[in-house]
Amino acid sequence: MPQPGEGDVLVRVRAASVNPVDYKTRSGGYPAVKQEQLPKVLRRDVAGLVERVGDTVTRFRTSDAVYAMLDREVGGYAEFVRVHEADAAKTPDGIDFVKAAAVPLAALTAWQGLFDHGHLKAGQRVLIHGGSGGVGHFAIQFAKNAGAWVATTVSDVDVEFVRKLGADKAIDYRNEQFEDAVQDIDLVFDLIGGDTQDRSWTVLKRGGALISTLQKPDQDEAERRGVRATNYMAEPSGAQLAEIARLIETGKVTVVIDSTFPLQDVGKAHEHMEHDHVHGKVVLQVAGKRAH
């Protein structure tokens, strides 16, 4: 049983979501986690009930329903987990623990990429690469809610899905080159990397930005084209999760669940995410699904 420190809450986990970084870590393909750090409990986002609070905790009480993106030292595939008070927020009213657990890492990644790093503002044009996945489906909705014009690259089977989320232009990357479909983009939000990132320079206007969750963009190319370009890793933030909760509660953002698995079937959940076409989020249920 984890022991909460002074500023921690102990959470009885009801659900934890699965992210691509989980199967990459498991397979040894995530460079931030070295072989000598294994075995390691995966992963980063949970929803559940506060079991106990540390001495200096003021924002939460026992039995509060909370969700959080965990720090890198703690794993969420567990029955109980220690969470820093500043990293947690109360779960959005009206959704169950499965949907709440689907939010933290993916939504914070989208939020921080668009606003903290991308500086997205109303009236700007954003291109989101990979709009149908966990991060992408939040990014589309956040950008639209902020007043941006949104284009996204997806496969043909996802075109209607992202349109329903609010995308102004859905580009089927299998049958259309995004460079031919959009121009004068203020922000490219890159969730794909590789050749897709390399081709993205041509659609950016001068003064724009290329922000990636993957490899760092070429800084010489960015300077030559007069744009900002960087990569980043999302960080926990209870304050941002509280803002996101309000958007979910008011119906401005929808959480899309692809599938759920019991915790003991986490291997099957990883296989599904790694090898199948996923819409939205994959979630592990640690206890029975329950609304609150």
PDB file of N, CA, C and O in Angstrom, residues 201-259:
ATOM      1  N   TRP A 201       6.577  21.788 -43.182  1.00  0.00           N
ATOM      2  CA  TRP A 201       7.131  23.136 -43.308  1.00  0.00           C
ATOM      3  C   TRP A 201       6.425  23.954 -44.376  1.00  0.00           C
ATOM      4  O   TRP A 201       6.217  25.161 -44.228  1.00  0.00           O
ATOM      5  N   THR A 202       6.048  23.299 -45.461  1.00  0.00           N
ATOM      6  CA  THR A 202       5.544  24.027 -46.620  1.00  0.00           C
ATOM      7  C   THR A 202       4.164  24.645 -46.401  1.00  0.00           C
ATOM      8  O   THR A 202       3.764  25.538 -47.151  1.00  0.00           O
ATOM      9  N   VAL A 203       3.415  24.179 -45.395  1.00  0.00           N
ATOM     10  CA  VAL A 203       2.065  24.717 -45.188  1.00  0.00           C
ATOM     11  C   VAL A 203       2.048  25.845 -44.159  1.00  0.00           C
ATOM     12  O   VAL A 203       1.029  26.510 -43.991  1.00  0.00           O
ATOM     13  N   LEU A 204       3.162  26.082 -43.470  1.00  0.00           N
ATOM     14  CA  LEU A 204       3.218  27.097 -42.419  1.00  0.00           C
ATOM     15  C   LEU A 204       3.430  28.487 -42.999  1.00  0.00           C
ATOM     16  O   LEU A 204       4.233  28.678 -43.906  1.00  0.00           O
ATOM     17  N   LYS A 205       2.743  29.457 -42.430  1.00  0.00           N
ATOM     18  CA  LYS A 205       3.031  30.848 -42.783  1.00  0.00           C
ATOM     19  C   LYS A 205       4.206  31.341 -41.943  1.00  0.00           C
ATOM     20  O   LYS A 205       4.494  30.793 -40.876  1.00  0.00           O
ATOM     21  N   ARG A 206       4.884  32.372 -42.417  1.00  0.00           N
ATOM     22  CA  ARG A 206       5.972  32.958 -41.629  1.00  0.00           C
ATOM     23  C   ARG A 206       5.410  33.478 -40.304  1.00  0.00           C
ATOM     24  O   ARG A 206       4.335  34.058 -40.255  1.00  0.00           O
ATOM     25  N   GLY A 207       6.161  33.223 -39.245  1.00  0.00           N
ATOM     26  CA  GLY A 207       5.686  33.581 -37.913  1.00  0.00           C
ATOM     27  C   GLY A 207       4.859  32.499 -37.260  1.00  0.00           C
ATOM     28  O   GLY A 207       4.435  32.657 -36.107  1.00  0.00           O
ATOM     29  N   GLY A 208       4.615  31.408 -37.987  1.00  0.00           N
ATOM     30  CA  GLY A 208       3.842  30.297 -37.434  1.00  0.00           C
ATOM     31  C   GLY A 208       4.681  29.406 -36.536  1.00  0.00           C
ATOM     32  O   GLY A 208       5.818  29.734 -36.176  1.00  0.00           O
ATOM     33  N   ALA A 209       4.115  28.240 -36.180  1.00  0.00           N
ATOM     34  CA  ALA A 209       4.811  27.330 -35.270  1.00  0.00           C
ATOM     35  C   ALA A 209       4.523  25.885 -35.639  1.00  0.00           C
ATOM     36  O   ALA A 209       3.414  25.543 -36.060  1.00  0.00           O
ATOM     37  N   LEU A 210       5.546  25.048 -35.478  1.00  0.00           N
ATOM     38  CA  LEU A 210       5.422  23.597 -35.619  1.00  0.00           C
ATOM     39  C   LEU A 210       5.749  23.001 -34.256  1.00  0.00           C
ATOM     40  O   LEU A 210       6.887  23.099 -33.784  1.00  0.00           O
ATOM     41  N   ILE A 211       4.744  22.399 -33.614  1.00  0.00           N
ATOM     42  CA  ILE A 211       4.892  21.856 -32.267  1.00  0.00           C
ATOM     43  C   ILE A 211       4.646  20.356 -32.337  1.00  0.00           C
ATOM     44  O   ILE A 211       3.614  19.912 -32.824  1.00  0.00           O
ATOM     45  N   SER A 212       5.598  19.567 -31.833  1.00  0.00           N
ATOM     46  CA  SER A 212       5.521  18.114 -31.960  1.00  0.00           C
ATOM     47  C   SER A 212       5.603  17.439 -30.594  1.00  0.00           C
ATOM     48  O   SER A 212       6.346  17.880 -29.708  1.00  0.00           O
ATOM     49  N   THR A 213       4.861  16.361 -30.456  1.00  0.00           N
ATOM     50  CA  THR A 213       4.986  15.507 -29.272  1.00  0.00           C
ATOM     51  C   THR A 213       6.086  14.467 -29.464  1.00  0.00           C
ATOM     52  O   THR A 213       6.361  13.699 -28.542  1.00  0.00           O
ATOM     53  N   LEU A 214       6.703  14.469 -30.633  1.00  0.00           N
ATOM     54  CA  LEU A 214       7.684  13.427 -30.969  1.00  0.00           C
ATOM     55  C   LEU A 214       9.055  14.058 -31.154  1.00  0.00           C
ATOM     56  O   LEU A 214       9.530  14.767 -30.282  1.00  0.00           O
ATOM     57  N   GLN A 215       9.718  13.803 -32.289  1.00  0.00           N
ATOM     58  CA  GLN A 215      11.098  14.278 -32.427  1.00  0.00           C
ATOM     59  C   GLN A 215      11.168  15.783 -32.604  1.00  0.00           C
ATOM     60  O   GLN A 215      10.229  16.412 -33.089  1.00  0.00           O
ATOM     61  N   LYS A 216      12.298  16.360 -32.190  1.00  0.00           N
ATOM     62  CA  LYS A 216      12.489  17.797 -32.293  1.00  0.00           C
ATOM     63  C   LYS A 216      12.626  18.189 -33.754  1.00  0.00           C
ATOM     64  O   LYS A 216      13.429  17.634 -34.492  1.00  0.00           O
ATOM     65  N   PRO A 217      11.842  19.173 -34.204  1.00  0.00           N
ATOM     66  CA  PRO A 217      11.958  19.615 -35.598  1.00  0.00           C
ATOM     67  C   PRO A 217      13.318  20.249 -35.878  1.00  0.00           C
ATOM     68  O   PRO A 217      14.005  20.729 -34.969  1.00  0.00           O
ATOM     69  N   ASP A 218      13.697  20.260 -37.154  1.00  0.00           N
ATOM     70  CA  ASP A 218      14.966  20.823 -37.611  1.00  0.00           C
ATOM     71  C   ASP A 218      15.001  22.327 -37.335  1.00  0.00           C
ATOM     72  O   ASP A 218      14.226  23.091 -37.919  1.00  0.00           O
ATOM     73  N   GLN A 219      15.907  22.749 -36.459  1.00  0.00           N
ATOM     74  CA  GLN A 219      15.962  24.164 -36.072  1.00  0.00           C
ATOM     75  C   GLN A 219      16.501  25.052 -37.191  1.00  0.00           C
ATOM     76  O   GLN A 219      16.104  26.211 -37.313  1.00  0.00           O
ATOM     77  N   ASP A 220      17.396  24.538 -38.010  1.00  0.00           N
ATOM     78  CA  ASP A 220      17.905  25.317 -39.143  1.00  0.00           C
ATOM     79  C   ASP A 220      16.788  25.600 -40.145  1.00  0.00           C
ATOM     80  O   ASP A 220      16.674  26.719 -40.672  1.00  0.00           O
ATOM     81  N   GLU A 221      15.954  24.580 -40.379  1.00  0.00           N
ATOM     82  CA  GLU A 221      14.828  24.755 -41.304  1.00  0.00           C
ATOM     83  C   GLU A 221      13.824  25.746 -40.735  1.00  0.00           C
ATOM     84  O   GLU A 221      13.264  26.575 -41.461  1.00  0.00           O
ATOM     85  N   ALA A 222      13.595  25.673 -39.428  1.00  0.00           N
ATOM     86  CA  ALA A 222      12.661  26.604 -38.791  1.00  0.00           C
ATOM     87  C   ALA A 222      13.147  28.044 -38.938  1.00  0.00           C
ATOM     88  O   ALA A 222      12.364  28.945 -39.272  1.00  0.00           O
ATOM     89  N   GLU A 223      14.439  28.256 -38.722  1.00  0.00           N
ATOM     90  CA  GLU A 223      14.988  29.605 -38.839  1.00  0.00           C
ATOM     91  C   GLU A 223      14.897  30.110 -40.269  1.00  0.00           C
ATOM     92  O   GLU A 223      14.561  31.272 -40.516  1.00  0.00           O
ATOM     93  N   ARG A 224      15.175  29.216 -41.213  1.00  0.00           N
ATOM     94  CA  ARG A 224      15.144  29.597 -42.624  1.00  0.00           C
ATOM     95  C   ARG A 224      13.742  30.020 -43.048  1.00  0.00           C
ATOM     96  O   ARG A 224      13.568  30.931 -43.863  1.00  0.00           O
ATOM     97  N   ARG A 225      12.740  29.371 -42.488  1.00  0.00           N
ATOM     98  CA  ARG A 225      11.353  29.655 -42.875  1.00  0.00           C
ATOM     99  C   ARG A 225      10.685  30.699 -41.971  1.00  0.00           C
ATOM    100  O   ARG A 225       9.527  31.059 -42.188  1.00  0.00           O
ATOM    101  N   GLY A 226      11.387  31.147 -40.942  1.00  0.00           N
ATOM    102  CA  GLY A 226      10.836  32.179 -40.081  1.00  0.00           C
ATOM    103  C   GLY A 226       9.698  31.702 -39.200  1.00  0.00           C
ATOM    104  O   GLY A 226       8.705  32.427 -38.999  1.00  0.00           O
ATOM    105  N   VAL A 227       9.835  30.479 -38.659  1.00  0.00           N
ATOM    106  CA  VAL A 227       8.802  29.925 -37.783  1.00  0.00           C
ATOM    107  C   VAL A 227       9.446  29.403 -36.489  1.00  0.00           C
ATOM    108  O   VAL A 227      10.661  29.202 -36.432  1.00  0.00           O
ATOM    109  N   ARG A 228       8.612  29.195 -35.475  1.00  0.00           N
ATOM    110  CA  ARG A 228       9.061  28.512 -34.267  1.00  0.00           C
ATOM    111  C   ARG A 228       8.842  27.020 -34.436  1.00  0.00           C
ATOM    112  O   ARG A 228       7.853  26.605 -35.054  1.00  0.00           O
ATOM    113  N   ALA A 229       9.719  26.217 -33.840  1.00  0.00           N
ATOM    114  CA  ALA A 229       9.543  24.767 -33.927  1.00  0.00           C
ATOM    115  C   ALA A 229      10.160  24.115 -32.702  1.00  0.00           C
ATOM    116  O   ALA A 229      11.319  24.388 -32.362  1.00  0.00           O
ATOM    117  N   THR A 230       9.386  23.260 -32.040  1.00  0.00           N
ATOM    118  CA  THR A 230       9.909  22.575 -30.862  1.00  0.00           C
ATOM    119  C   THR A 230       9.108  21.305 -30.610  1.00  0.00           C
ATOM    120  O   THR A 230       8.059  21.086 -31.208  1.00  0.00           O
ATOM    121  N   ASN A 231       9.648  20.468 -29.733  1.00  0.00           N
ATOM    122  CA  ASN A 231       8.905  19.319 -29.218  1.00  0.00           C
ATOM    123  C   ASN A 231       8.816  19.447 -27.704  1.00  0.00           C
ATOM    124  O   ASN A 231       9.493  20.275 -27.097  1.00  0.00           O
ATOM    125  N   TYR A 232       7.996  18.636 -27.087  1.00  0.00           N
ATOM    126  CA  TYR A 232       7.773  18.764 -25.643  1.00  0.00           C
ATOM    127  C   TYR A 232       7.205  17.462 -25.105  1.00  0.00           C
ATOM    128  O   TYR A 232       6.742  16.598 -25.856  1.00  0.00           O
ATOM    129  N   MET A 233       7.238  17.337 -23.791  1.00  0.00           N
ATOM    130  CA  MET A 233       6.550  16.260 -23.089  1.00  0.00           C
ATOM    131  C   MET A 233       5.552  16.900 -22.137  1.00  0.00           C
ATOM    132  O   MET A 233       5.872  17.867 -21.441  1.00  0.00           O
ATOM    133  N   ALA A 234       4.342  16.385 -22.110  1.00  0.00           N
ATOM    134  CA  ALA A 234       3.310  16.946 -21.242  1.00  0.00           C
ATOM    135  C   ALA A 234       3.684  16.768 -19.777  1.00  0.00           C
ATOM    136  O   ALA A 234       4.336  15.789 -19.395  1.00  0.00           O
ATOM    137  N   GLU A 235       3.249  17.717 -18.967  1.00  0.00           N
ATOM    138  CA  GLU A 235       3.508  17.693 -17.531  1.00  0.00           C
ATOM    139  C   GLU A 235       2.189  17.670 -16.765  1.00  0.00           C
ATOM    140  O   GLU A 235       1.186  18.233 -17.219  1.00  0.00           O
ATOM    141  N   PRO A 236       2.169  17.045 -15.585  1.00  0.00           N
ATOM    142  CA  PRO A 236       0.945  17.050 -14.776  1.00  0.00           C
ATOM    143  C   PRO A 236       0.507  18.466 -14.409  1.00  0.00           C
ATOM    144  O   PRO A 236       1.342  19.343 -14.197  1.00  0.00           O
ATOM    145  N   SER A 237      -0.804  18.678 -14.335  1.00  0.00           N
ATOM    146  CA  SER A 237      -1.322  19.978 -13.918  1.00  0.00           C
ATOM    147  C   SER A 237      -2.762  19.827 -13.468  1.00  0.00           C
ATOM    148  O   SER A 237      -3.675  19.692 -14.293  1.00  0.00           O
ATOM    149  N   GLY A 238      -2.968  19.863 -12.161  1.00  0.00           N
ATOM    150  CA  GLY A 238      -4.326  19.819 -11.646  1.00  0.00           C
ATOM    151  C   GLY A 238      -5.128  21.040 -12.049  1.00  0.00           C
ATOM    152  O   GLY A 238      -6.341  20.950 -12.287  1.00  0.00           O
ATOM    153  N   ALA A 239      -4.475  22.199 -12.147  1.00  0.00           N
ATOM    154  CA  ALA A 239      -5.175  23.425 -12.526  1.00  0.00           C
ATOM    155  C   ALA A 239      -5.728  23.329 -13.943  1.00  0.00           C
ATOM    156  O   ALA A 239      -6.875  23.723 -14.208  1.00  0.00           O
ATOM    157  N   GLN A 240      -4.940  22.798 -14.873  1.00  0.00           N
ATOM    158  CA  GLN A 240      -5.424  22.648 -16.241  1.00  0.00           C
ATOM    159  C   GLN A 240      -6.505  21.573 -16.323  1.00  0.00           C
ATOM    160  O   GLN A 240      -7.474  21.719 -17.087  1.00  0.00           O
ATOM    161  N   LEU A 241      -6.380  20.508 -15.532  1.00  0.00           N
ATOM    162  CA  LEU A 241      -7.431  19.490 -15.520  1.00  0.00           C
ATOM    163  C   LEU A 241      -8.751  20.067 -15.010  1.00  0.00           C
ATOM    164  O   LEU A 241      -9.826  19.661 -15.462  1.00  0.00           O
ATOM    165  N   ALA A 242      -8.683  21.013 -14.075  1.00  0.00           N
ATOM    166  CA  ALA A 242      -9.907  21.662 -13.593  1.00  0.00           C
ATOM    167  C   ALA A 242     -10.559  22.478 -14.715  1.00  0.00           C
ATOM    168  O   ALA A 242     -11.786  22.484 -14.860  1.00  0.00           O
ATOM    169  N   GLU A 243      -9.737  23.165 -15.536  1.00  0.00           N
ATOM    170  CA  GLU A 243     -10.276  23.909 -16.677  1.00  0.00           C
ATOM    171  C   GLU A 243     -10.913  22.958 -17.686  1.00  0.00           C
ATOM    172  O   GLU A 243     -11.991  23.222 -18.236  1.00  0.00           O
ATOM    173  N   ILE A 244     -10.227  21.843 -17.955  1.00  0.00           N
ATOM    174  CA  ILE A 244     -10.740  20.858 -18.906  1.00  0.00           C
ATOM    175  C   ILE A 244     -12.036  20.244 -18.390  1.00  0.00           C
ATOM    176  O   ILE A 244     -12.973  19.996 -19.164  1.00  0.00           O
ATOM    177  N   ALA A 245     -12.117  20.012 -17.074  1.00  0.00           N
ATOM    178  CA  ALA A 245     -13.345  19.465 -16.484  1.00  0.00           C
ATOM    179  C   ALA A 245     -14.535  20.373 -16.762  1.00  0.00           C
ATOM    180  O   ALA A 245     -15.643  19.895 -17.063  1.00  0.00           O
ATOM    181  N   ARG A 246     -14.326  21.685 -16.684  1.00  0.00           N
ATOM    182  CA  ARG A 246     -15.434  22.619 -16.944  1.00  0.00           C
ATOM    183  C   ARG A 246     -15.910  22.528 -18.390  1.00  0.00           C
ATOM    184  O   ARG A 246     -17.110  22.650 -18.672  1.00  0.00           O
ATOM    185  N   LEU A 247     -14.981  22.324 -19.320  1.00  0.00           N
ATOM    186  CA  LEU A 247     -15.378  22.178 -20.721  1.00  0.00           C
ATOM    187  C   LEU A 247     -16.180  20.896 -20.931  1.00  0.00           C
ATOM    188  O   LEU A 247     -17.135  20.871 -21.723  1.00  0.00           O
ATOM    189  N   ILE A 248     -15.801  19.836 -20.234  1.00  0.00           N
ATOM    190  CA  ILE A 248     -16.530  18.569 -20.348  1.00  0.00           C
ATOM    191  C   ILE A 248     -17.913  18.708 -19.721  1.00  0.00           C
ATOM    192  O   ILE A 248     -18.926  18.265 -20.284  1.00  0.00           O
ATOM    193  N   GLU A 249     -17.984  19.361 -18.557  1.00  0.00           N
ATOM    194  CA  GLU A 249     -19.263  19.511 -17.851  1.00  0.00           C
ATOM    195  C   GLU A 249     -20.264  20.344 -18.646  1.00  0.00           C
ATOM    196  O   GLU A 249     -21.474  20.100 -18.587  1.00  0.00           O
ATOM    197  N   THR A 250     -19.773  21.318 -19.394  1.00  0.00           N
ATOM    198  CA  THR A 250     -20.669  22.187 -20.173  1.00  0.00           C
ATOM    199  C   THR A 250     -20.954  21.636 -21.569  1.00  0.00           C
ATOM    200  O   THR A 250     -21.630  22.299 -22.361  1.00  0.00           O
ATOM    201  N   GLY A 251     -20.427  20.451 -21.874  1.00  0.00           N
ATOM    202  CA  GLY A 251     -20.704  19.824 -23.158  1.00  0.00           C
ATOM    203  C   GLY A 251     -19.888  20.344 -24.318  1.00  0.00           C
ATOM    204  O   GLY A 251     -20.147  19.985 -25.472  1.00  0.00           O
ATOM    205  N   LYS A 252     -18.872  21.163 -24.024  1.00  0.00           N
ATOM    206  CA  LYS A 252     -18.044  21.703 -25.100  1.00  0.00           C
ATOM    207  C   LYS A 252     -16.982  20.705 -25.555  1.00  0.00           C
ATOM    208  O   LYS A 252     -16.428  20.848 -26.652  1.00  0.00           O
ATOM    209  N   VAL A 253     -16.685  19.732 -24.726  1.00  0.00           N
ATOM    210  CA  VAL A 253     -15.707  18.684 -25.057  1.00  0.00           C
ATOM    211  C   VAL A 253     -16.310  17.336 -24.706  1.00  0.00           C
ATOM    212  O   VAL A 253     -16.875  17.160 -23.623  1.00  0.00           O
ATOM    213  N   THR A 254     -16.184  16.404 -25.633  1.00  0.00           N
ATOM    214  CA  THR A 254     -16.669  15.033 -25.458  1.00  0.00           C
ATOM    215  C   THR A 254     -15.492  14.085 -25.325  1.00  0.00           C
ATOM    216  O   THR A 254     -14.518  14.196 -26.072  1.00  0.00           O
ATOM    217  N   VAL A 255     -15.591  13.155 -24.395  1.00  0.00           N
ATOM    218  CA  VAL A 255     -14.562  12.123 -24.221  1.00  0.00           C
ATOM    219  C   VAL A 255     -14.994  10.889 -25.009  1.00  0.00           C
ATOM    220  O   VAL A 255     -16.085  10.359 -24.788  1.00  0.00           O
ATOM    221  N   VAL A 256     -14.143  10.449 -25.921  1.00  0.00           N
ATOM    222  CA  VAL A 256     -14.481   9.303 -26.775  1.00  0.00           C
ATOM    223  C   VAL A 256     -13.719   8.077 -26.295  1.00  0.00           C
ATOM    224  O   VAL A 256     -12.484   8.080 -26.242  1.00  0.00           O
ATOM    225  N   ILE A 257     -14.449   7.021 -25.952  1.00  0.00           N
ATOM    226  CA  ILE A 257     -13.848   5.763 -25.497  1.00  0.00           C
ATOM    227  C   ILE A 257     -13.872   4.758 -26.638  1.00  0.00           C
ATOM    228  O   ILE A 257     -14.924   4.464 -27.204  1.00  0.00           O
ATOM    229  N   ASP A 258     -12.702   4.247 -26.980  1.00  0.00           N
ATOM    230  CA  ASP A 258     -12.614   3.199 -27.999  1.00  0.00           C
ATOM    231  C   ASP A 258     -13.028   1.858 -27.419  1.00  0.00           C
ATOM    232  O   ASP A 258     -13.848   1.139 -27.995  1.00  0.00           O
ATOM    233  N   SER A 259     -12.477   1.499 -26.257  1.00  0.00           N
ATOM    234  CA  SER A 259     -12.733   0.196 -25.668  1.00  0.00           C
ATOM    235  C   SER A 259     -12.258   0.183 -24.222  1.00  0.00           C
ATOM    236  O   SER A 259     -11.453   1.026 -23.807  1.00  0.00           O
TER     237      SER A 259
END
